[in-house]
Amino acid sequence: MSHARTLIDPPASAYRFQPEIETMSRDALSALQFRRLRAILSRTYDRVAPYRAKCDALGVRPDDLRGLDDLAKFPFSLKTDLRDAYPFGLFAVPRTDVLRLHASSGTTGLPTVVGYTSGDLGIWAELVARCLTTAGARPDDVIHNAYGYGLFTGGLGFHAGAERLGATVVPASGGGTERQIVLLRDFAANVLCATPSYALNIAEVAEREGVDLRSGPLRLGLFGAEPWSDGMRAEIEARLGIVARDVYGLSEVLGPGVAVECEAANGLHGWEDHFIFETVDPDTGAVLPAGSAGELVITTLTKEALPMIRYRSRDISRLERTRCACGRTHVRIMRITGRSDDMIIIRGVNVYPTQVEAALVDVPGASPHYQLVLENTGGMDRMTVEVEADPRLDPVGYPALASEIAHRVKSLVGISAAVVVLGAGALPRSLGKAIRVRDLRGAALGNSNVRN
Ligand code: DLL
C-alpha cells in the first residue's frame, strides 16, 4: 500500500486552514521572518539572562542581525540550558503571565520545563489545527486523541488544535486500549492521533477483540512523537485501513504542531511564519546547505513565554526547499531518521533504531514489535535484535526467520547483529513513546539505562 495515495475526497487542499499563510510567497515569508526574528532576538536578549550571557560571550548583539543569514552568528540554545535554568529561568515573561506548564522527563536528571502565555496557547492551537487540516482532517470529523494527556505536550496540544479546527475531539489519552477500541467504533472516529507504536497496539488489540476498524469511518492518522519507518507506516495503514501521516514537534519549541505531512507525503511542512529551520553539522555546528542531512536547529519567531533561539533539537533530518506538489510554500523537513543521542555505534558503524526497524518490518513472518539490546562483552559492543514473530508463524520457522532478519540487517544496515525471535506478546506494548533500545552496556557498573 503506497503512502502517497490519498483517500480524501474532495482533495485535502480544499480544506486549507490558513490558505493565504500556507501558500505565502518566499519573499513575503522571508520579510515576515526577518521582522519577527529581529523582535524576538531583542526580547530574548533583554529578558533572558542566560541567553544574553551567551551572546555577550560571543560578542554579538541583536543589532548585528541585518539579514536572515546573520542568524548563524548567534549562539545555540541547548537542552542543558533548560536544565541549568530549571524550572523557569529561561522564561521571558513573569511567571504570572504563564497560563500552562508542560514538562518532559529525560532519561537522566531534571525534567525540561516549558511554559505558554495566553498568546502562545492560541498560536499553538492554530498550528495544530493547521497540521490537522494539512494532513487531511476536516471540521466535521470526529478526532480520537490517544496521545497522553498530562505533562506531555501531545495530548493537550492535539486537543486544543482539534477544538480550534472545530472538530469533535475524544480525549482518550494513552492506555485502556480495549476501551479505546469500543470508543473508536461507537463514536465513529474519522481521525486517530497517537504515537505510531500506540497506533499499532490499537490495531493489534482491535484484531484480537474482533473489532473491524478497517471497514469503518476511520480514514486518517496523525502519528508522531517518535521515529518510525515507512515500513511501519505501511503496516499501520494496512491494519487500520487508513492513510497515516507523520507529524513532528518538540516541547522546547512548541510541542506538536511544528511540522506535518501533506497529501504529497514527501516531507513535513515546517511552519516558517512561526519558526526558522536550519540544519547544522552536529560536530562543528556549521550551517549546512539545503538538502544535506544534519541536526535540525529551530528558532521560534513568536513564542512569548519561552522564546528559543537556534535550539539544537538533536534530531537528524534534511530540509527540502523545492516546491511541493500540494502548493504549500513552507520548507519540508524530511522524515526524522532518529536523534543523534539515539545513534548507536556498533563496531564503528553508526546505526539508528529506525534503520533496523526498516530492515525487519516487511520480512514475512516478522512483526513490527522489536527491541534492540546493547551489551559490551570483552570490550566489544554487541547488538541483539529481539523481535516478535507474526502470531501465525509456526515456531519451527523461528530459526529461519532469525537468519533472514540477520541477513537483512547486515545488508541494509551494515552490521552483524544476533537476532532472537520471540513469541507474540513477549515484548512490552507501547502506550506512548515506544522503548526501542535496552542499553545494558554499563550494567556491570550498576548503570543499566533504558532510553525512550
Ligand atoms: O513528542 C511532541 C509531539 C507530540 C510531536 C505528538 C508529535 C506528536 P517531546 O516529548 O518534547 O515532544 O519529544 C520531542 O520527539 O525531538 C524527536 O526526537 C521526537 N519526535 C517527535 N515527533 C517525531 C516524528 C513531542 N514525527 C522529540 N518523527 C523530538 C521522529 C519525532 N521523531
CSV table of C-alpha atoms and ligand atoms in Angstrom, one decimal:
chain,number,residue,atom,x,y,z
A,1,MET,CA,0.0,0.0,0.0
A,2,SER,CA,1.5,3.3,-1.1
A,3,HIS,CA,1.6,6.1,1.5
A,4,ALA,CA,1.4,8.7,-1.3
A,5,ARG,CA,-2.2,7.6,-2.1
A,6,THR,CA,-4.9,9.8,-0.7
A,7,LEU,CA,-8.4,8.6,0.5
A,8,ILE,CA,-9.5,12.2,0.9
A,9,ASP,CA,-12.2,13.3,-1.4
A,10,PRO,CA,-12.5,16.2,-2.3
A,11,PRO,CA,-8.8,16.9,-2.1
A,12,ALA,CA,-7.3,17.9,1.2
A,13,SER,CA,-6.1,21.1,-0.3
A,14,ALA,CA,-9.7,22.3,-0.4
A,15,TYR,CA,-9.6,22.3,3.4
A,16,ARG,CA,-6.6,24.5,3.9
A,17,PHE,CA,-6.9,26.1,7.4
A,18,GLN,CA,-5.0,29.3,6.5
A,19,PRO,CA,-4.6,29.2,2.8
A,20,GLU,CA,-3.0,32.7,2.5
A,21,ILE,CA,-0.3,31.8,5.0
A,22,GLU,CA,0.3,28.3,3.8
A,23,THR,CA,1.0,29.4,0.2
A,24,MET,CA,2.7,32.7,1.0
A,25,SER,CA,5.5,33.7,-1.5
A,26,ARG,CA,9.1,33.1,-0.4
A,27,ASP,CA,9.7,36.9,-0.4
A,28,ALA,CA,6.8,37.6,1.8
A,29,LEU,CA,7.7,34.7,4.2
A,30,SER,CA,11.3,36.0,4.4
A,31,ALA,CA,10.2,39.5,5.1
A,32,LEU,CA,7.8,38.3,7.9
A,33,GLN,CA,10.6,36.1,9.3
A,34,PHE,CA,13.1,38.9,9.4
A,35,ARG,CA,10.6,41.3,11.2
A,36,ARG,CA,9.7,38.6,13.7
A,37,LEU,CA,13.3,37.4,14.2
A,38,ARG,CA,14.6,40.9,15.0
A,39,ALA,CA,11.9,41.4,17.6
A,40,ILE,CA,12.3,38.1,19.3
A,41,LEU,CA,16.1,38.4,19.4
A,42,SER,CA,15.8,41.7,21.1
A,43,ARG,CA,13.2,40.5,23.6
A,44,THR,CA,15.2,37.3,24.4
A,45,TYR,CA,18.4,39.3,24.8
A,46,ASP,CA,16.7,41.8,27.1
A,47,ARG,CA,14.7,39.4,29.2
A,48,VAL,CA,16.6,36.0,29.3
A,49,ALA,CA,19.8,36.5,31.2
A,50,PRO,CA,21.4,33.1,30.3
A,51,TYR,CA,20.9,33.8,26.6
A,52,ARG,CA,22.2,37.3,26.9
A,53,ALA,CA,25.3,36.0,28.6
A,54,LYS,CA,25.9,33.6,25.7
A,55,CYS,CA,25.6,36.5,23.2
A,56,ASP,CA,27.9,38.7,25.2
A,57,ALA,CA,30.5,35.9,25.4
A,58,LEU,CA,30.4,35.6,21.6
A,59,GLY,CA,30.3,39.4,21.1
A,60,VAL,CA,27.0,39.5,19.2
A,61,ARG,CA,24.1,41.8,19.8
A,62,PRO,CA,20.6,41.8,18.4
A,63,ASP,CA,21.5,44.8,16.2
A,64,ASP,CA,24.0,42.6,14.4
A,65,LEU,CA,21.1,41.0,12.6
A,66,ARG,CA,20.9,42.7,9.2
A,67,GLY,CA,19.5,39.8,7.2
A,68,LEU,CA,18.2,36.4,7.9
A,69,ASP,CA,21.6,34.8,7.2
A,70,ASP,CA,23.0,36.7,10.2
A,71,LEU,CA,21.1,34.3,12.4
A,72,ALA,CA,24.1,31.9,12.1
A,73,LYS,CA,26.2,34.4,14.1
A,74,PHE,CA,24.0,33.9,17.2
A,75,PRO,CA,24.7,31.2,19.8
A,76,PHE,CA,22.8,28.0,20.0
A,77,SER,CA,20.3,27.1,22.8
A,78,LEU,CA,20.7,23.6,24.2
A,79,LYS,CA,18.6,21.2,26.3
A,80,THR,CA,21.2,21.7,29.1
A,81,ASP,CA,20.4,25.4,29.1
A,82,LEU,CA,16.8,24.5,30.1
A,83,ARG,CA,18.1,22.1,32.8
A,84,ASP,CA,20.6,24.6,34.1
A,85,ALA,CA,17.8,27.2,34.4
A,86,TYR,CA,15.3,24.7,36.0
A,87,PRO,CA,12.4,25.3,36.3
A,88,PHE,CA,11.6,28.8,35.0
A,89,GLY,CA,15.0,30.5,34.4
A,90,LEU,CA,14.6,30.9,30.6
A,91,PHE,CA,11.1,32.4,30.7
A,92,ALA,CA,10.9,35.8,29.1
A,93,VAL,CA,7.7,36.8,30.9
A,94,PRO,CA,6.8,37.0,34.6
A,95,ARG,CA,5.5,33.6,35.9
A,96,THR,CA,2.1,35.2,36.4
A,97,ASP,CA,1.7,35.5,32.6
A,98,VAL,CA,2.3,31.8,32.2
A,99,LEU,CA,-1.0,30.0,31.8
A,100,ARG,CA,0.3,26.5,31.3
A,101,LEU,CA,3.3,24.4,32.1
A,102,HIS,CA,4.4,21.2,30.4
A,103,ALA,CA,7.5,19.1,31.1
A,104,SER,CA,9.3,16.2,29.5
A,105,SER,CA,11.2,13.7,31.6
A,106,GLY,CA,14.6,12.9,30.3
A,107,THR,CA,16.5,9.7,31.0
A,108,THR,CA,18.7,11.5,33.4
A,109,GLY,CA,18.2,14.3,35.9
A,110,LEU,CA,15.7,17.1,35.9
A,111,PRO,CA,12.7,17.3,33.6
A,112,THR,CA,12.7,20.0,30.9
A,113,VAL,CA,10.0,22.6,31.8
A,114,VAL,CA,8.2,24.7,29.2
A,115,GLY,CA,5.6,27.4,29.6
A,116,TYR,CA,3.0,29.1,27.5
A,117,THR,CA,1.3,32.5,27.7
A,118,SER,CA,-2.3,33.0,26.6
A,119,GLY,CA,-1.0,34.2,23.2
A,120,ASP,CA,1.3,31.1,22.9
A,121,LEU,CA,-1.6,28.8,23.6
A,122,GLY,CA,-3.6,30.5,20.9
A,123,ILE,CA,-0.9,30.1,18.3
A,124,TRP,CA,-0.2,26.5,19.4
A,125,ALA,CA,-3.8,25.6,18.8
A,126,GLU,CA,-3.8,27.3,15.4
A,127,LEU,CA,-0.7,25.5,14.3
A,128,VAL,CA,-2.0,22.1,15.4
A,129,ALA,CA,-5.3,22.9,13.6
A,130,ARG,CA,-3.2,23.8,10.5
A,131,CYS,CA,-1.4,20.5,10.8
A,132,LEU,CA,-4.6,18.5,11.2
A,133,THR,CA,-6.1,20.0,8.0
A,134,THR,CA,-2.8,19.7,6.1
A,135,ALA,CA,-2.8,16.0,6.9
A,136,GLY,CA,-6.4,15.8,5.7
A,137,ALA,CA,-8.7,16.3,8.7
A,138,ARG,CA,-11.8,18.5,8.4
A,139,PRO,CA,-14.0,20.4,10.8
A,140,ASP,CA,-16.8,17.8,10.6
A,141,ASP,CA,-14.5,15.0,11.7
A,142,VAL,CA,-14.5,13.0,15.0
A,143,ILE,CA,-10.9,13.1,16.2
A,144,HIS,CA,-9.9,10.4,18.6
A,145,ASN,CA,-6.9,11.7,20.5
A,146,ALA,CA,-4.8,8.9,22.0
A,147,TYR,CA,-1.7,11.0,22.8
A,148,GLY,CA,-1.1,11.1,26.5
A,149,TYR,CA,-2.7,13.9,28.4
A,150,GLY,CA,-0.7,15.5,31.2
A,151,LEU,CA,2.8,17.0,31.3
A,152,PHE,CA,3.5,15.5,27.8
A,153,THR,CA,2.6,18.1,25.2
A,154,GLY,CA,1.0,15.5,22.8
A,155,GLY,CA,-2.5,15.1,24.5
A,156,LEU,CA,-3.4,18.7,25.3
A,157,GLY,CA,-1.6,20.1,22.2
A,158,PHE,CA,-3.7,18.0,19.8
A,159,HIS,CA,-6.8,18.5,22.0
A,160,ALA,CA,-6.7,22.3,21.6
A,161,GLY,CA,-5.9,22.0,17.9
A,162,ALA,CA,-8.8,19.8,17.2
A,163,GLU,CA,-11.1,22.1,19.0
A,164,ARG,CA,-9.7,25.1,17.2
A,165,LEU,CA,-10.4,23.3,13.9
A,166,GLY,CA,-14.0,22.9,15.1
A,167,ALA,CA,-13.9,19.1,15.1
A,168,THR,CA,-15.3,16.8,17.7
A,169,VAL,CA,-12.5,15.7,19.9
A,170,VAL,CA,-12.5,12.5,22.0
A,171,PRO,CA,-9.8,13.0,24.8
A,172,ALA,CA,-8.9,9.3,25.0
A,173,SER,CA,-5.3,9.7,26.2
A,174,GLY,CA,-3.0,6.7,26.2
A,175,GLY,CA,-3.9,3.3,27.8
A,176,GLY,CA,-7.0,1.3,28.4
A,177,THR,CA,-6.7,0.1,24.8
A,178,GLU,CA,-9.8,-2.3,24.9
A,179,ARG,CA,-12.0,0.6,25.9
A,180,GLN,CA,-10.4,2.9,23.3
A,181,ILE,CA,-11.4,0.4,20.6
A,182,VAL,CA,-15.0,0.5,21.8
A,183,LEU,CA,-14.9,4.3,21.7
A,184,LEU,CA,-13.3,4.4,18.2
A,185,ARG,CA,-16.1,2.2,16.9
A,186,ASP,CA,-19.1,3.7,18.9
A,187,PHE,CA,-18.2,7.3,18.3
A,188,ALA,CA,-17.4,6.6,14.7
A,189,ALA,CA,-14.0,8.3,14.8
A,190,ASN,CA,-12.6,9.5,11.4
A,191,VAL,CA,-9.1,10.6,12.6
A,192,LEU,CA,-6.8,8.9,15.1
A,193,CYS,CA,-3.9,10.8,16.7
A,194,ALA,CA,-1.4,8.7,18.5
A,195,THR,CA,2.2,7.6,18.5
A,196,PRO,CA,2.8,5.2,15.7
A,197,SER,CA,3.7,2.4,18.2
A,198,TYR,CA,0.5,3.0,20.1
A,199,ALA,CA,-1.5,3.0,16.8
A,200,LEU,CA,-0.1,-0.4,16.1
A,201,ASN,CA,-1.0,-1.5,19.6
A,202,ILE,CA,-4.6,-0.3,18.9
A,203,ALA,CA,-4.7,-2.2,15.6
A,204,GLU,CA,-3.4,-5.4,17.3
A,205,VAL,CA,-6.0,-5.2,20.2
A,206,ALA,CA,-8.8,-4.5,17.7
A,207,GLU,CA,-7.9,-7.6,15.7
A,208,ARG,CA,-7.8,-9.7,18.9
A,209,GLU,CA,-11.1,-8.3,20.1
A,210,GLY,CA,-12.7,-9.0,16.7
A,211,VAL,CA,-13.5,-5.3,16.1
A,212,ASP,CA,-13.0,-4.4,12.4
A,213,LEU,CA,-11.8,-0.8,12.3
A,214,ARG,CA,-10.7,-1.2,8.7
A,215,SER,CA,-14.1,-1.0,7.1
A,216,GLY,CA,-15.4,1.8,9.4
A,217,PRO,CA,-15.3,5.6,9.1
A,218,LEU,CA,-11.7,5.8,10.4
A,219,ARG,CA,-9.7,7.2,7.4
A,220,LEU,CA,-6.7,9.1,8.7
A,221,GLY,CA,-4.0,9.0,11.4
A,222,LEU,CA,-1.6,11.7,12.6
A,223,PHE,CA,1.3,9.8,14.0
A,224,GLY,CA,4.5,11.3,15.6
A,225,ALA,CA,6.4,12.0,18.8
A,226,GLU,CA,8.8,9.1,18.0
A,227,PRO,CA,10.8,8.0,14.9
A,228,TRP,CA,9.1,5.5,12.7
A,229,SER,CA,9.9,3.9,9.3
A,230,ASP,CA,7.9,3.8,6.0
A,231,GLY,CA,7.6,0.0,6.6
A,232,MET,CA,5.8,0.8,9.9
A,233,ARG,CA,3.6,3.2,8.0
A,234,ALA,CA,2.6,0.6,5.5
A,235,GLU,CA,1.8,-1.9,8.4
A,236,ILE,CA,-0.4,0.6,10.2
A,237,GLU,CA,-2.2,1.8,7.1
A,238,ALA,CA,-2.9,-1.8,6.1
A,239,ARG,CA,-4.0,-2.9,9.6
A,240,LEU,CA,-6.2,0.1,10.3
A,241,GLY,CA,-7.3,0.8,6.7
A,242,ILE,CA,-6.3,4.4,6.9
A,243,VAL,CA,-3.8,7.0,5.5
A,244,ALA,CA,-1.0,7.6,8.0
A,245,ARG,CA,0.7,11.0,8.1
A,246,ASP,CA,3.8,12.0,10.0
A,247,VAL,CA,3.6,14.9,12.5
A,248,TYR,CA,6.6,16.4,14.2
A,249,GLY,CA,7.2,18.7,17.1
A,250,LEU,CA,9.2,19.1,20.4
A,251,SER,CA,8.2,20.6,23.7
A,252,GLU,CA,11.2,23.0,23.8
A,253,VAL,CA,9.9,25.0,20.8
A,254,LEU,CA,6.1,24.2,21.0
A,255,GLY,CA,5.0,20.6,21.2
A,256,PRO,CA,3.1,19.0,18.3
A,257,GLY,CA,2.3,21.4,15.5
A,258,VAL,CA,5.8,22.3,14.3
A,259,ALA,CA,5.6,20.3,11.0
A,260,VAL,CA,3.3,17.8,9.3
A,261,GLU,CA,3.0,15.8,6.0
A,262,CYS,CA,0.5,17.0,3.4
A,263,GLU,CA,-1.2,14.8,0.8
A,264,ALA,CA,2.0,14.6,-1.2
A,265,ALA,CA,3.6,12.7,1.7
A,266,ASN,CA,7.0,13.8,0.7
A,267,GLY,CA,8.5,15.6,3.8
A,268,LEU,CA,6.8,17.5,6.6
A,269,HIS,CA,5.9,21.2,6.0
A,270,GLY,CA,7.6,23.2,8.8
A,271,TRP,CA,5.6,26.3,9.5
A,272,GLU,CA,8.0,29.1,8.6
A,273,ASP,CA,5.8,32.0,9.7
A,274,HIS,CA,6.4,30.8,13.3
A,275,PHE,CA,9.8,29.1,13.1
A,276,ILE,CA,13.1,29.3,11.3
A,277,PHE,CA,14.6,25.9,10.4
A,278,GLU,CA,18.3,25.2,9.9
A,279,THR,CA,20.4,22.1,9.6
A,280,VAL,CA,23.9,22.1,11.1
A,281,ASP,CA,26.8,19.7,11.3
A,282,PRO,CA,26.3,18.0,14.6
A,283,ASP,CA,30.0,18.1,15.4
A,284,THR,CA,31.0,21.6,14.2
A,285,GLY,CA,27.7,23.5,14.4
A,286,ALA,CA,28.3,24.8,10.9
A,287,VAL,CA,25.2,25.6,8.9
A,288,LEU,CA,24.6,23.1,6.1
A,289,PRO,CA,23.2,23.8,2.7
A,290,ALA,CA,19.5,22.8,2.0
A,291,GLY,CA,19.4,19.1,1.1
A,292,SER,CA,22.3,17.9,3.4
A,293,ALA,CA,21.4,15.7,6.3
A,294,GLY,CA,22.3,17.2,9.7
A,295,GLU,CA,20.9,18.3,13.1
A,296,LEU,CA,17.7,20.3,12.9
A,297,VAL,CA,18.0,23.6,14.6
A,298,ILE,CA,14.9,25.6,15.3
A,299,THR,CA,14.3,29.3,16.2
A,300,THR,CA,10.9,30.3,17.5
A,301,LEU,CA,9.6,33.6,16.0
A,302,THR,CA,6.5,34.2,18.1
A,303,LYS,CA,6.8,32.4,21.4
A,304,GLU,CA,6.3,34.8,24.3
A,305,ALA,CA,6.9,32.7,27.5
A,306,LEU,CA,9.8,30.6,26.2
A,307,PRO,CA,11.5,32.0,23.1
A,308,MET,CA,14.2,29.7,21.7
A,309,ILE,CA,16.9,31.0,19.6
A,310,ARG,CA,18.7,28.3,17.5
A,311,TYR,CA,17.5,25.3,19.6
A,312,ARG,CA,19.6,22.2,18.8
A,313,SER,CA,16.9,19.5,18.5
A,314,ARG,CA,19.4,16.6,18.2
A,315,ASP,CA,17.0,15.3,15.5
A,316,ILE,CA,18.6,14.3,12.2
A,317,SER,CA,16.9,15.3,9.0
A,318,ARG,CA,17.4,17.4,5.9
A,319,LEU,CA,15.5,20.4,4.6
A,320,GLU,CA,13.9,20.4,1.1
A,321,ARG,CA,13.2,23.8,-0.3
A,322,THR,CA,11.9,22.8,-3.7
A,323,ARG,CA,8.2,23.4,-4.4
A,324,CYS,CA,5.8,20.8,-3.1
A,325,ALA,CA,3.1,19.3,-5.3
A,326,CYS,CA,0.5,20.4,-2.7
A,327,GLY,CA,1.2,24.1,-3.4
A,328,ARG,CA,2.3,25.0,0.1
A,329,THR,CA,5.4,27.1,0.1
A,330,HIS,CA,6.8,26.2,3.6
A,331,VAL,CA,10.0,24.2,3.8
A,332,ARG,CA,9.8,20.4,4.0
A,333,ILE,CA,11.6,18.7,6.9
A,334,MET,CA,12.3,15.2,5.6
A,335,ARG,CA,11.4,12.3,7.8
A,336,ILE,CA,13.5,12.3,11.0
A,337,THR,CA,15.8,9.3,10.9
A,338,GLY,CA,16.5,9.5,14.6
A,339,ARG,CA,18.1,11.6,17.3
A,340,SER,CA,21.8,12.0,17.4
A,341,ASP,CA,21.6,10.8,21.1
A,342,ASP,CA,19.9,7.6,19.9
A,343,MET,CA,22.6,6.8,17.4
A,344,ILE,CA,24.2,3.5,18.4
A,345,ILE,CA,27.8,2.9,17.3
A,346,ILE,CA,28.4,-0.8,16.8
A,347,ARG,CA,32.0,-1.6,16.0
A,348,GLY,CA,32.4,1.7,14.2
A,349,VAL,CA,29.1,1.7,12.3
A,350,ASN,CA,26.5,4.3,13.1
A,351,VAL,CA,23.0,2.8,13.5
A,352,TYR,CA,19.6,4.3,14.2
A,353,PRO,CA,16.9,2.1,15.6
A,354,THR,CA,14.6,3.1,12.7
A,355,GLN,CA,17.1,1.6,10.2
A,356,VAL,CA,16.8,-1.7,11.9
A,357,GLU,CA,13.0,-1.3,12.0
A,358,ALA,CA,13.0,-0.6,8.3
A,359,ALA,CA,15.1,-3.7,7.7
A,360,LEU,CA,12.8,-6.0,9.7
A,361,VAL,CA,9.2,-4.8,9.3
A,362,ASP,CA,8.5,-6.3,5.9
A,363,VAL,CA,10.3,-9.6,6.4
A,364,PRO,CA,7.5,-12.2,6.0
A,365,GLY,CA,6.8,-13.8,9.4
A,366,ALA,CA,8.2,-10.9,11.5
A,367,SER,CA,6.1,-8.5,13.4
A,368,PRO,CA,6.9,-4.8,14.0
A,369,HIS,CA,7.4,-5.4,17.7
A,370,TYR,CA,11.1,-5.2,18.4
A,371,GLN,CA,13.8,-4.0,20.8
A,372,LEU,CA,17.5,-3.6,20.4
A,373,VAL,CA,19.6,-4.9,23.3
A,374,LEU,CA,23.1,-3.4,23.6
A,375,GLU,CA,25.8,-5.2,25.6
A,376,ASN,CA,29.5,-5.0,26.0
A,377,THR,CA,31.4,-8.2,26.3
A,378,GLY,CA,35.2,-8.2,26.5
A,379,GLY,CA,35.4,-4.6,25.3
A,380,MET,CA,33.2,-5.2,22.2
A,381,ASP,CA,29.8,-3.7,21.7
A,382,ARG,CA,27.2,-6.2,20.6
A,383,MET,CA,23.6,-5.7,19.5
A,384,THR,CA,20.9,-8.2,19.7
A,385,VAL,CA,17.6,-7.7,17.8
A,386,GLU,CA,14.7,-9.1,19.8
A,387,VAL,CA,11.7,-9.4,17.5
A,388,GLU,CA,8.3,-11.0,17.9
A,389,ALA,CA,7.2,-13.4,15.2
A,390,ASP,CA,3.9,-12.9,13.5
A,391,PRO,CA,1.4,-14.9,15.6
A,392,ARG,CA,0.5,-17.0,12.5
A,393,LEU,CA,4.1,-18.3,12.2
A,394,ASP,CA,4.7,-21.8,13.5
A,395,PRO,CA,7.6,-21.7,16.0
A,396,VAL,CA,9.5,-24.3,13.8
A,397,GLY,CA,10.0,-21.4,11.5
A,398,TYR,CA,11.7,-19.1,14.1
A,399,PRO,CA,15.4,-20.1,13.3
A,400,ALA,CA,14.9,-19.5,9.6
A,401,LEU,CA,13.2,-16.1,10.4
A,402,ALA,CA,16.1,-15.2,12.7
A,403,SER,CA,18.7,-15.8,10.0
A,404,GLU,CA,16.6,-14.0,7.3
A,405,ILE,CA,16.4,-10.9,9.6
A,406,ALA,CA,20.1,-11.1,10.5
A,407,HIS,CA,20.9,-11.2,6.8
A,408,ARG,CA,18.6,-8.2,6.0
A,409,VAL,CA,20.1,-6.2,8.9
A,410,LYS,CA,23.6,-7.0,7.7
A,411,SER,CA,22.9,-6.0,4.1
A,412,LEU,CA,20.7,-2.9,4.8
A,413,VAL,CA,22.3,-1.5,8.0
A,414,GLY,CA,25.8,-2.9,7.6
A,415,ILE,CA,26.2,-4.5,11.0
A,416,SER,CA,26.2,-8.1,12.2
A,417,ALA,CA,23.6,-8.5,15.0
A,418,ALA,CA,22.3,-11.5,16.8
A,419,VAL,CA,18.6,-12.0,16.3
A,420,VAL,CA,16.3,-13.6,18.8
A,421,VAL,CA,12.8,-14.4,17.6
A,422,LEU,CA,10.1,-14.3,20.3
A,423,GLY,CA,6.5,-15.5,20.5
A,424,ALA,CA,3.7,-13.0,20.0
A,425,GLY,CA,3.2,-10.7,23.0
A,426,ALA,CA,6.7,-11.3,24.6
A,427,LEU,CA,7.8,-7.7,24.3
A,428,PRO,CA,6.1,-4.8,26.2
A,429,ARG,CA,3.5,-2.9,24.2
A,430,SER,CA,3.7,0.9,23.9
A,431,LEU,CA,1.2,3.3,25.5
A,432,GLY,CA,3.1,6.3,24.2
A,433,LYS,CA,6.6,6.6,23.1
A,434,ALA,CA,8.0,3.1,22.5
A,435,ILE,CA,11.2,1.9,24.2
A,436,ARG,CA,13.3,0.6,21.3
A,437,VAL,CA,16.7,0.3,23.0
A,438,ARG,CA,17.8,-1.6,26.2
A,439,ASP,CA,21.3,-0.4,26.8
A,440,LEU,CA,23.0,-2.9,29.2
A,441,ARG,CA,26.5,-1.7,28.3
A,442,GLY,CA,27.0,-0.1,31.7
A,443,ALA,CA,25.0,-2.7,33.6
A,444,ALA,CA,28.0,-4.3,35.3
A,445,LEU,CA,28.7,-0.9,36.8
A,446,GLY,CA,25.1,-0.7,38.0
A,447,ASN,CA,24.3,1.8,35.2
A,448,SER,CA,21.6,0.0,33.2
A,449,ASN,CA,19.9,2.5,31.1
A,450,VAL,CA,16.6,2.3,29.3
A,451,ARG,CA,16.2,5.1,26.8
A,452,ASN,CA,12.9,6.3,25.5
B,1,DLL,O1,6.9,14.4,21.2
B,1,DLL,C1,5.7,16.5,20.7
B,1,DLL,C2,4.8,15.7,19.8
B,1,DLL,C3,3.7,15.2,20.3
B,1,DLL,C4,5.1,15.6,18.4
B,1,DLL,C5,2.8,14.5,19.5
B,1,DLL,C6,4.2,14.9,17.6
B,1,DLL,C7,3.1,14.3,18.1
B,1,DLL,P1,8.7,15.8,23.1
B,1,DLL,O2,8.1,14.8,24.1
B,1,DLL,O3,9.4,17.0,23.6
B,1,DLL,O4,7.6,16.4,22.2
B,1,DLL,O5,9.7,15.0,22.2
B,1,DLL,C8,10.3,15.6,21.1
B,1,DLL,O6,10.4,13.5,19.9
B,1,DLL,O7,12.9,16.0,19.4
B,1,DLL,C9,12.0,13.9,18.3
B,1,DLL,O8,13.2,13.3,18.8
B,1,DLL,C10,10.8,13.1,18.6
B,1,DLL,N1,9.8,13.2,17.6
B,1,DLL,C11,8.7,14.0,17.6
B,1,DLL,N2,8.0,13.8,16.5
B,1,DLL,C12,8.7,13.0,15.7
B,1,DLL,C13,8.5,12.4,14.4
B,1,DLL,C14,6.8,15.6,21.4
B,1,DLL,N3,7.4,12.7,13.7
B,1,DLL,C15,11.1,14.6,20.3
B,1,DLL,N4,9.5,11.6,13.9
B,1,DLL,C16,11.7,15.2,19.1
B,1,DLL,C17,10.6,11.3,14.6
B,1,DLL,C18,9.9,12.6,16.4
B,1,DLL,N5,10.8,11.8,15.9
